[in-house]
Coordinates of C-alpha atoms and ligand atoms in Angstrom, one line a residue:
M1 CA -139.0 -112.6 -46.2
S2 CA -140.2 -111.9 -42.7
H3 CA -140.0 -115.2 -40.4
P4 CA -142.4 -116.2 -38.4
T5 CA -141.8 -117.0 -34.1
L6 CA -143.4 -120.1 -32.7
D7 CA -147.0 -118.7 -32.5
G8 CA -147.0 -117.6 -35.6
M9 CA -146.9 -113.8 -34.8
P10 CA -144.1 -112.1 -36.9
D11 CA -141.1 -111.1 -35.1
R12 CA -140.9 -106.9 -34.1
L13 CA -138.1 -105.9 -37.3
Y14 CA -135.6 -103.4 -36.0
P15 CA -136.2 -100.4 -38.4
A16 CA -132.5 -99.5 -39.5
T17 CA -130.8 -97.1 -42.6
P18 CA -127.6 -98.9 -43.9
A19 CA -125.4 -96.2 -42.4
R20 CA -127.4 -96.7 -38.8
L21 CA -125.9 -100.2 -38.9
T22 CA -122.1 -99.3 -40.7
T23 CA -122.0 -96.3 -38.1
Y24 CA -122.3 -98.6 -35.1
L25 CA -119.2 -101.2 -37.3
D26 CA -117.1 -97.8 -37.4
C27 CA -117.1 -96.8 -33.9
P28 CA -119.9 -98.2 -31.1
R29 CA -119.6 -95.0 -29.4
R30 CA -120.1 -92.6 -32.2
Y31 CA -123.2 -94.9 -32.5
R32 CA -124.1 -94.2 -29.0
H33 CA -123.9 -90.8 -29.4
A34 CA -125.9 -90.3 -33.1
Y35 CA -128.6 -93.0 -32.2
L36 CA -129.1 -93.2 -28.5
D37 CA -128.0 -90.6 -26.7
R38 CA -131.0 -87.8 -25.9
P39 CA -130.5 -85.0 -26.0
T40 CA -128.2 -85.9 -29.1
P41 CA -124.9 -84.3 -27.9
S42 CA -124.3 -80.9 -30.0
K43 CA -122.6 -82.1 -33.2
G44 CA -119.6 -79.8 -34.3
A45 CA -119.4 -76.8 -36.9
P46 CA -120.9 -78.3 -40.4
W47 CA -118.2 -79.5 -42.7
G48 CA -117.7 -77.8 -46.0
H49 CA -117.6 -80.6 -48.1
N50 CA -121.0 -82.2 -46.5
S51 CA -122.4 -78.5 -48.7
V52 CA -120.5 -79.5 -51.3
G53 CA -122.0 -82.8 -51.6
S54 CA -125.9 -81.9 -50.5
S55 CA -125.8 -79.2 -53.0
V56 CA -124.7 -81.4 -56.1
H57 CA -127.3 -84.0 -54.9
T58 CA -129.9 -81.6 -55.1
A59 CA -129.0 -80.0 -58.1
L60 CA -129.0 -83.0 -60.5
A61 CA -132.3 -84.1 -58.4
R62 CA -134.1 -80.8 -59.5
W63 CA -132.8 -81.1 -62.5
W64 CA -135.3 -84.0 -63.4
A65 CA -138.0 -82.0 -62.5
L66 CA -137.1 -79.3 -64.8
P67 CA -139.4 -79.7 -68.5
R68 CA -137.6 -81.7 -70.9
E69 CA -136.8 -78.9 -73.0
R70 CA -135.1 -77.0 -70.2
R71 CA -132.6 -80.1 -69.4
T72 CA -129.6 -79.1 -70.4
P73 CA -126.2 -79.1 -68.6
R74 CA -126.2 -75.5 -67.9
A75 CA -129.2 -75.6 -66.4
G76 CA -127.8 -78.3 -64.2
G77 CA -125.2 -75.6 -63.5
A78 CA -127.6 -72.8 -62.4
L79 CA -129.5 -75.1 -60.4
L80 CA -126.2 -76.0 -59.0
V81 CA -125.5 -72.4 -57.7
D82 CA -129.3 -72.1 -56.6
A83 CA -129.3 -74.8 -54.8
W84 CA -125.3 -73.9 -52.8
L85 CA -125.0 -74.5 -49.3
T86 CA -122.6 -72.1 -47.6
D87 CA -121.9 -73.5 -44.3
G88 CA -118.1 -74.9 -43.7
F89 CA -116.0 -73.1 -45.9
R90 CA -112.9 -71.3 -44.8
D91 CA -113.8 -68.1 -46.4
A92 CA -115.7 -66.6 -49.3
R93 CA -112.7 -67.2 -51.5
Q94 CA -113.0 -71.1 -51.0
L95 CA -116.7 -70.8 -51.0
R96 CA -116.6 -69.1 -55.1
A97 CA -113.7 -71.9 -55.9
A98 CA -115.9 -74.9 -54.7
R99 CA -119.1 -73.7 -56.1
D100 CA -117.2 -72.5 -59.6
R101 CA -116.0 -76.1 -59.3
A102 CA -118.8 -78.0 -58.5
R103 CA -120.4 -76.3 -61.0
E104 CA -118.4 -77.6 -63.6
Q105 CA -118.7 -81.0 -62.4
V106 CA -122.1 -81.0 -62.5
E107 CA -122.4 -79.7 -66.8
R108 CA -119.7 -82.0 -67.4
Y109 CA -121.9 -84.8 -65.7
L110 CA -124.9 -83.9 -67.5
A111 CA -123.4 -83.8 -70.8
G112 CA -123.5 -87.2 -70.5
I113 CA -126.9 -87.8 -69.6
D114 CA -130.0 -88.6 -71.9
P115 CA -132.7 -86.1 -70.7
D116 CA -135.0 -88.2 -72.3
H117 CA -134.1 -91.3 -70.4
E118 CA -136.2 -90.2 -67.4
P119 CA -135.2 -92.3 -64.2
V120 CA -137.6 -94.5 -62.8
G121 CA -136.6 -93.1 -59.3
I122 CA -135.1 -89.8 -58.0
E123 CA -134.0 -89.7 -54.3
R124 CA -136.6 -92.3 -54.0
T125 CA -136.9 -94.4 -50.5
V126 CA -136.8 -98.0 -50.9
S127 CA -137.1 -100.8 -48.5
V128 CA -136.8 -104.8 -48.1
R129 CA -137.0 -106.8 -45.1
T130 CA -134.8 -109.4 -43.5
A131 CA -135.7 -112.2 -40.8
R132 CA -135.2 -109.5 -38.2
A133 CA -134.9 -106.1 -39.6
S134 CA -136.6 -103.4 -41.7
L135 CA -133.8 -102.0 -43.9
W136 CA -134.4 -98.7 -45.9
G137 CA -132.9 -96.2 -47.3
R138 CA -132.8 -93.2 -49.5
A139 CA -131.8 -93.6 -53.7
D140 CA -130.5 -90.9 -55.6
R141 CA -131.7 -92.4 -58.9
L142 CA -132.8 -95.6 -60.3
D143 CA -132.5 -96.0 -64.0
A144 CA -134.8 -98.5 -66.0
R145 CA -132.3 -100.5 -68.2
G146 CA -133.9 -103.5 -70.0
E147 CA -136.2 -105.3 -67.9
G148 CA -134.2 -104.0 -65.1
V149 CA -133.4 -101.3 -62.7
V150 CA -130.0 -99.8 -61.8
V151 CA -129.2 -98.1 -58.6
V152 CA -127.0 -95.2 -59.5
D153 CA -125.3 -93.2 -56.2
Y154 CA -123.8 -89.8 -56.6
K155 CA -120.3 -89.5 -55.2
T156 CA -118.3 -86.0 -54.9
G157 CA -115.5 -86.5 -52.2
R158 CA -112.0 -86.3 -52.8
S159 CA -111.1 -90.4 -51.9
V160 CA -110.8 -92.4 -55.7
L161 CA -113.0 -94.9 -55.6
T162 CA -112.8 -98.4 -56.7
V163 CA -115.3 -101.1 -57.8
D164 CA -114.2 -102.6 -54.5
D165 CA -116.7 -99.8 -53.5
A166 CA -119.7 -100.3 -54.9
R167 CA -119.2 -104.2 -54.3
S168 CA -118.6 -103.9 -51.1
S169 CA -121.8 -100.9 -50.0
L170 CA -124.1 -102.4 -47.9
A171 CA -126.3 -99.1 -48.6
L172 CA -125.9 -99.9 -52.5
A173 CA -127.3 -103.3 -51.7
V174 CA -130.3 -102.4 -49.8
Y175 CA -130.9 -100.1 -52.2
A176 CA -130.8 -103.0 -54.9
A177 CA -132.8 -105.5 -53.1
G178 CA -135.6 -102.2 -52.1
A179 CA -135.9 -101.3 -55.5
A180 CA -136.4 -105.0 -56.9
R181 CA -139.1 -105.2 -54.3
V182 CA -140.7 -102.2 -54.7
L183 CA -140.6 -101.6 -58.3
H184 CA -140.8 -105.5 -59.1
R185 CA -138.3 -105.1 -61.5
P186 CA -135.3 -107.2 -61.3
C187 CA -132.2 -104.9 -59.8
T188 CA -128.2 -106.1 -59.5
R189 CA -126.8 -103.6 -60.8
V190 CA -125.4 -101.2 -58.7
E191 CA -123.3 -97.6 -59.9
L192 CA -120.9 -95.2 -58.0
H193 CA -120.6 -92.0 -60.4
H194 CA -118.2 -89.9 -59.5
L195 CA -118.3 -86.2 -60.3
P196 CA -114.6 -84.7 -59.4
T197 CA -113.2 -87.7 -62.0
G198 CA -116.1 -88.7 -63.7
D199 CA -115.4 -92.3 -63.3
T200 CA -118.5 -94.9 -63.1
L201 CA -117.7 -97.7 -60.6
A202 CA -120.4 -100.8 -61.4
W203 CA -121.1 -103.8 -59.7
E204 CA -123.4 -106.3 -60.9
H205 CA -124.7 -108.5 -57.9
T206 CA -125.9 -112.0 -58.3
P207 CA -129.0 -113.0 -55.8
E208 CA -126.0 -114.9 -53.6
S209 CA -124.5 -112.1 -53.2
L210 CA -126.9 -109.3 -52.4
E211 CA -128.5 -112.0 -49.7
E212 CA -124.9 -112.2 -48.2
H213 CA -125.1 -108.2 -47.5
L214 CA -128.5 -108.8 -46.3
A215 CA -127.6 -111.9 -43.5
R216 CA -125.2 -109.4 -42.8
A217 CA -127.6 -106.6 -42.0
D218 CA -130.1 -108.9 -40.5
E219 CA -127.4 -110.6 -38.2
W220 CA -126.2 -106.8 -37.1
A221 CA -129.5 -105.3 -36.5
A222 CA -130.0 -108.2 -34.3
R223 CA -127.5 -107.4 -32.0
L224 CA -128.0 -103.8 -32.3
A225 CA -131.7 -104.8 -31.5
G226 CA -130.7 -105.9 -27.7
L227 CA -127.7 -103.4 -27.4
D228 CA -130.4 -100.4 -27.8
E229 CA -133.0 -102.4 -25.6
R230 CA -130.2 -102.3 -23.1
F231 CA -129.3 -98.8 -23.3
V232 CA -132.8 -97.4 -23.2
A233 CA -134.0 -99.5 -20.1
G234 CA -131.2 -97.8 -18.3
M235 CA -126.9 -98.2 -18.4
A236 CA -124.5 -96.6 -15.8
P237 CA -122.0 -94.6 -17.6
G238 CA -119.6 -96.9 -17.5
E239 CA -121.4 -99.6 -18.6
A240 CA -122.5 -97.4 -21.5
D241 CA -118.7 -96.9 -22.7
E242 CA -118.2 -100.3 -21.8
V243 CA -120.3 -101.2 -24.2
F244 CA -120.1 -98.7 -26.7
P245 CA -116.6 -98.8 -27.1
A246 CA -114.6 -96.0 -28.6
R247 CA -113.0 -96.6 -31.7
V248 CA -110.0 -94.5 -32.2
G249 CA -108.6 -94.2 -34.9
P250 CA -107.8 -91.2 -37.8
R251 CA -111.9 -91.0 -37.9
C252 CA -111.8 -88.7 -35.1
G253 CA -110.8 -85.7 -36.6
W254 CA -113.7 -85.7 -38.8
C255 CA -115.9 -87.3 -36.0
D256 CA -119.2 -84.6 -35.4
F257 CA -119.1 -86.1 -31.7
R258 CA -115.3 -85.5 -31.0
S259 CA -115.9 -82.8 -28.8
V260 CA -117.8 -85.0 -26.1
C261 CA -115.7 -88.3 -27.0
G262 CA -112.9 -88.0 -24.5
P263 CA -110.6 -90.8 -26.4
G264 CA -111.6 -89.6 -29.6
Q265 CA -110.1 -86.2 -28.6
S266 CA -106.8 -87.4 -29.0
V267 CA -106.7 -87.1 -32.5
P268 CA -106.5 -83.3 -34.1
P269 CA -109.3 -82.1 -34.6
R270 CA -110.0 -81.3 -38.8
Q271 CA -111.3 -78.4 -39.6
P272 CA -114.6 -77.6 -41.2
W273 CA -112.9 -76.6 -44.4
A274 CA -110.6 -79.9 -44.6
G275 CA -112.2 -81.8 -46.7
V276 CA -113.2 -79.5 -49.7
V277 CA -110.8 -79.6 -52.4
D278 CA -108.4 -76.1 -52.3
A279 CA -108.0 -74.0 -56.0
D280 CA -104.2 -73.8 -55.0
Ligands
LIG1 S1 -114.2 -89.3 -31.8 FE1 -113.5 -91.2 -32.5 S2 -113.6 -92.3 -30.9 FE2 -115.0 -90.5 -30.5 S3 -117.2 -90.6 -31.3 FE3 -116.2 -90.2 -33.0 S4 -115.6 -92.0 -34.0 FE4 -115.8 -92.7 -32.3

């Protein structure tokens, strides 16, 4: 979909993950800290809920690498324990409770998975081009179903998800468009698999709804390409603060860059373990 310019050469495409674009939309100041400031400001302590999420993702990916006869739910639980990350928990008790809960969730989830139904992609990087951007990302899992491919994204957080989360996700739309491109098969269905509840939130895109996501991403990418260029060319601190305004809100308590963000410090910080579900 790269559009030629007047002299026949394609535009230079802005490479971006969906996370890069949505970080800017959530808070331009955070975007600047995460993607433009060099050296990158130091982040706060690691988050316990990120340890839970990464460990679960690793276990579910490694499960498919086991020989077929070893792909049991119990083996998935053992992989979770092996992959467990220990950062960000309040104490050993919280860590153990979280690990046991995650192990149960992984085993319950895998009990509903057909081990013979090999995915066509596991943590697979896919990409798609728009007129001004090269969008890429890593899909947790790509399943072959019928003639097409389905995007599966694992979720481990506490938030209750809805179908709207699947429908409105730029990341899932990019994975779907990217998977269709690299696998040469239709891919319009996207699914969020929420481990804590066992829920699947699915959305069937149309070519038009995918195109809408990509068109929006293209616009944001073009805007960021201009802003990045201005920043790299040099901006006075005041100008940079104006061009990348702080969007203060409850999210600041969870922000990795709160310690370097004056406006964000008006929001109380969250403890690294605050996002971990407690046993009590
Ligand atoms: S602390 Fe808040 S305002 Fe500051 S960068 Fe983070 S999200 Fe943005």
